[in-house]
Amino acid sequence: MSKLGVFDVSVRYGKVPALNDVSLHVEEGERVFISGPNGAGKSSLLGAISGAVSTSHGRIEMDGDILSGRPPEAIARLGLSMVPEGREIFGALTVEENLRVGVGIRRDKQAIESDISDIYDAFSILGERRHANAGALSGGQQQMLAIGRGLMTNPKLMMVDEPSLGLAPNIVDQVYETLVALQEERGLTLLIVEQSSARAARVGGRMILLRGGAVVGDGDAAEFAQQDLLKEAYFGGSQKETAQ
């Protein structure tokens, strides 16, 4: 059984289709990138999985539990964490207050302090600025905080929407290096929307390509970076291919 299964899922905004019968799977401990052009349905897919976006058709499962139709809070309690595009941190709260926002759903209260310490070890700048208002952080620091806040729910599956958006390349490198290290330490499964296929190839993992709300490719990220399938996904073509 896959960690995450998406079966024939469709999403519509009024009469406008965003996802059309999308199916995919993510295995335990896997790192999977979702890529494709603007409007491909990447954020809609993550929203549907997290419960933030309603589906018009299909089924979503995690560890055999049906996610479809459940509110985001109930899905989070099953072990899914979402780091949204734009970070959505609380600027008027301190760094540490932001980290504690999501801990109410946890039952292992004694482990919370240890997890906060681990996040400060992983992102040392957050520890240094723990009492500062989050709104005063740089974009890269806010992205680190958003990831740290997502980890504070003690997730099994973590989804990150555009972690490199608007950040300098060296900051993106730091964010990804820490994210991959945390994945290995915690045994996380990662599903990441990443616009840069070159970045995904360097980080390593599987890539799923979306175009027009449909899956047009599924294979190794590094191999995709060397193939014409990426051009097809971004610029057209109707044939669905799979990288071997």
Coordinates of C-alpha atoms in Angstrom, one line a residue:
M1 CA 0.0 0.0 0.0
S2 CA 1.3 3.4 -1.0
K3 CA 1.8 6.2 1.6
L4 CA -0.4 8.5 -0.5
G5 CA -2.8 7.5 -3.3
V6 CA -4.7 9.9 -5.6
F7 CA -7.3 8.2 -7.7
D8 CA -9.0 9.9 -10.6
V9 CA -9.3 13.2 -8.8
S10 CA -10.9 16.2 -10.5
V11 CA -11.1 19.8 -9.2
R12 CA -13.2 22.6 -10.7
Y13 CA -13.5 26.3 -9.9
G14 CA -17.0 27.0 -11.0
K15 CA -17.0 25.9 -14.7
V16 CA -13.2 26.0 -15.0
P17 CA -11.4 22.7 -14.6
A18 CA -8.2 22.7 -12.6
L19 CA -7.5 18.9 -12.3
N20 CA -8.9 16.3 -14.7
D21 CA -8.9 12.7 -13.4
V22 CA -5.4 12.9 -11.9
S23 CA -4.0 9.7 -10.4
L24 CA -0.6 9.2 -8.7
H25 CA 1.0 7.5 -5.8
V26 CA 3.8 8.3 -3.3
E27 CA 5.6 5.6 -1.4
E28 CA 6.7 5.7 2.2
G29 CA 9.9 7.8 2.6
E30 CA 9.9 9.0 -1.0
R31 CA 10.7 12.5 -2.2
V32 CA 8.4 13.5 -5.1
F33 CA 8.4 16.8 -7.0
I34 CA 5.4 18.1 -8.8
S35 CA 6.3 20.3 -11.7
G36 CA 4.7 21.9 -14.7
P37 CA 3.8 25.3 -16.2
N38 CA 1.7 28.0 -14.5
G39 CA -1.9 26.9 -14.4
A40 CA -1.0 23.2 -14.6
G41 CA -2.9 22.4 -11.4
K42 CA 0.0 21.9 -9.0
S43 CA -1.3 24.0 -6.1
S44 CA -4.8 22.7 -6.7
L45 CA -3.5 19.2 -6.3
L46 CA -1.8 19.9 -3.0
G47 CA -4.9 21.8 -1.8
A48 CA -7.1 18.8 -2.7
I49 CA -4.9 16.4 -0.8
S50 CA -4.7 18.7 2.3
G51 CA -8.5 19.2 2.3
A52 CA -8.3 23.0 1.5
V53 CA -9.7 22.5 -1.9
S54 CA -12.9 20.5 -2.6
T55 CA -12.8 17.8 -5.2
S56 CA -15.6 17.2 -7.7
H57 CA -14.6 13.6 -8.4
G58 CA -12.2 10.9 -7.3
R59 CA -10.6 9.6 -4.1
I60 CA -7.5 10.4 -2.0
E61 CA -6.0 8.1 0.6
M62 CA -3.1 8.2 3.0
D63 CA -2.0 5.0 4.8
G64 CA -5.4 3.5 3.8
D65 CA -7.4 6.3 5.4
I66 CA -9.8 8.2 3.1
L67 CA -8.9 11.9 3.0
S68 CA -11.6 13.0 0.5
G69 CA -14.3 15.0 2.2
R70 CA -12.5 15.5 5.5
P71 CA -11.7 19.0 6.8
P72 CA -8.0 20.1 6.8
E73 CA -7.9 19.8 10.6
A74 CA -8.9 16.1 10.5
I75 CA -6.4 15.4 7.8
A76 CA -3.6 17.1 9.7
R77 CA -4.4 14.8 12.7
L78 CA -3.7 11.8 10.5
G79 CA -0.2 13.0 9.9
L80 CA -0.2 15.3 6.9
S81 CA 1.4 18.8 7.1
M82 CA 1.2 21.5 4.4
V83 CA 3.6 24.3 3.9
P84 CA 1.7 26.7 1.6
E85 CA 3.0 28.9 -1.2
G86 CA 3.7 32.3 0.2
R87 CA 4.5 30.8 3.7
E88 CA 1.5 32.4 5.5
I89 CA 3.4 33.0 8.7
F90 CA 1.9 35.2 11.4
G91 CA 4.0 38.4 11.2
A92 CA 2.8 39.8 14.5
L93 CA 3.7 36.7 16.4
T94 CA 7.3 35.8 17.4
V95 CA 9.2 33.0 15.7
E96 CA 8.6 30.7 18.7
E97 CA 4.9 31.6 18.8
N98 CA 4.6 30.7 15.1
L99 CA 6.2 27.3 15.8
R100 CA 3.7 26.6 18.6
V101 CA 0.7 27.4 16.5
G102 CA 0.1 23.9 15.2
V103 CA 1.0 21.8 18.3
G104 CA -2.6 21.8 19.6
I105 CA -3.4 18.7 17.5
R106 CA -0.5 16.7 19.1
R107 CA -0.9 14.2 21.8
D108 CA 2.8 13.7 22.6
K109 CA 3.0 17.0 24.5
Q110 CA 6.3 16.1 26.2
A111 CA 8.0 15.9 22.8
I112 CA 7.1 19.4 21.7
E113 CA 10.0 21.1 23.5
S114 CA 12.5 18.6 22.0
D115 CA 11.1 19.2 18.5
I116 CA 11.4 23.0 18.9
S117 CA 15.0 22.5 20.0
D118 CA 15.6 20.3 16.9
I119 CA 14.2 22.9 14.6
Y120 CA 16.5 25.6 16.1
D121 CA 19.4 23.2 15.6
A122 CA 18.4 22.7 11.9
F123 CA 17.7 26.4 11.3
S124 CA 20.1 28.2 13.7
I125 CA 18.9 31.6 12.6
L126 CA 15.4 30.8 13.9
G127 CA 16.9 30.0 17.3
E128 CA 18.8 33.3 17.3
R129 CA 15.7 35.2 16.5
R130 CA 13.1 33.2 18.4
H131 CA 11.8 36.2 20.3
A132 CA 11.7 38.4 17.2
N133 CA 8.4 39.1 15.3
A134 CA 8.2 36.8 12.3
G135 CA 7.2 39.7 10.1
A136 CA 10.7 41.1 10.5
L137 CA 12.4 38.0 9.1
S138 CA 13.8 37.9 5.6
G139 CA 12.0 35.8 2.9
G140 CA 14.4 32.9 3.3
Q141 CA 14.1 33.0 7.1
Q142 CA 10.3 33.0 6.8
Q143 CA 10.5 30.0 4.5
M144 CA 12.6 28.2 7.1
L145 CA 10.0 29.2 9.8
A146 CA 7.1 27.9 7.6
I147 CA 8.9 24.5 7.2
G148 CA 9.7 24.4 10.9
R149 CA 6.0 25.2 11.8
G150 CA 5.0 22.3 9.4
L151 CA 7.3 20.0 11.2
M152 CA 5.9 20.9 14.6
T153 CA 2.7 18.9 13.8
N154 CA 4.9 15.8 13.8
P155 CA 3.8 14.8 10.3
K156 CA 4.3 11.5 8.4
L157 CA 3.8 13.2 5.0
M158 CA 4.9 16.8 4.4
M159 CA 3.8 18.8 1.4
V160 CA 5.7 22.0 0.4
D161 CA 4.4 24.4 -2.2
E162 CA 7.1 26.3 -4.1
P163 CA 9.8 26.5 -1.4
S164 CA 12.2 28.3 -3.7
L165 CA 9.8 31.0 -4.8
G166 CA 11.3 34.5 -4.6
L167 CA 14.5 33.3 -2.8
A168 CA 18.2 33.8 -3.8
P169 CA 19.8 30.6 -5.1
N170 CA 22.1 30.2 -2.1
I171 CA 19.2 30.5 0.3
V172 CA 17.3 27.9 -1.7
D173 CA 20.3 25.6 -1.4
Q174 CA 20.3 26.0 2.3
V175 CA 16.5 25.4 2.6
Y176 CA 16.7 22.2 0.5
E177 CA 19.8 20.9 2.2
T178 CA 18.1 21.2 5.6
L179 CA 14.8 19.8 4.3
V180 CA 16.5 16.7 2.9
A181 CA 18.4 16.2 6.1
L182 CA 15.3 16.5 8.2
Q183 CA 13.5 14.0 5.9
E184 CA 16.3 11.5 6.5
E185 CA 16.3 12.1 10.2
R186 CA 12.6 11.9 10.7
G187 CA 11.7 9.3 8.0
L188 CA 9.4 11.9 6.3
T189 CA 7.7 11.4 3.0
L190 CA 7.9 14.6 1.0
L191 CA 5.7 16.0 -1.8
I192 CA 7.1 19.2 -3.2
V193 CA 5.8 21.6 -5.8
E194 CA 8.9 22.9 -7.5
Q195 CA 8.8 25.1 -10.7
S196 CA 12.6 24.6 -11.4
S197 CA 13.2 21.2 -12.9
A198 CA 16.9 21.8 -12.7
R199 CA 16.6 22.4 -8.9
A200 CA 14.6 19.2 -8.5
A201 CA 17.2 17.2 -10.5
R202 CA 20.0 18.5 -8.3
V203 CA 18.1 17.6 -5.1
G204 CA 17.1 14.2 -6.4
G205 CA 13.9 12.2 -6.3
R206 CA 10.9 11.4 -8.5
M207 CA 9.2 14.0 -10.6
I208 CA 5.5 14.1 -11.7
L209 CA 4.8 16.5 -14.5
L210 CA 1.4 18.2 -14.8
R211 CA 0.0 20.1 -17.8
G212 CA -3.5 21.3 -18.2
G213 CA -4.7 19.6 -15.0
A214 CA -3.4 16.2 -16.1
V215 CA -0.4 14.0 -15.5
V216 CA 1.9 14.0 -18.6
G217 CA 5.0 12.4 -17.1
D218 CA 6.3 10.4 -14.1
G219 CA 9.9 9.4 -13.6
D220 CA 13.3 10.3 -12.2
A221 CA 13.8 14.0 -11.8
A222 CA 17.4 13.9 -13.1
E223 CA 16.4 12.0 -16.2
F224 CA 13.6 14.4 -16.9
A225 CA 16.0 17.3 -16.8
Q226 CA 17.8 15.7 -19.8
Q227 CA 14.7 14.8 -21.9
D228 CA 12.3 16.5 -24.2
L229 CA 9.4 15.5 -21.9
L230 CA 9.8 18.7 -19.9
K231 CA 9.5 20.8 -23.1
E232 CA 6.3 18.9 -23.9
A233 CA 4.9 19.6 -20.5
Y234 CA 5.6 23.3 -20.7
F235 CA 5.0 24.0 -24.3
G236 CA 2.5 21.4 -25.6
G237 CA 2.0 17.9 -26.8
S238 CA -0.7 15.4 -25.9
Q239 CA 1.1 12.1 -25.7
K240 CA 1.5 10.8 -22.1
E241 CA 4.9 9.3 -21.5
T242 CA 6.6 7.7 -18.6
A243 CA 10.4 7.9 -18.0
Q244 CA 11.9 4.5 -17.4

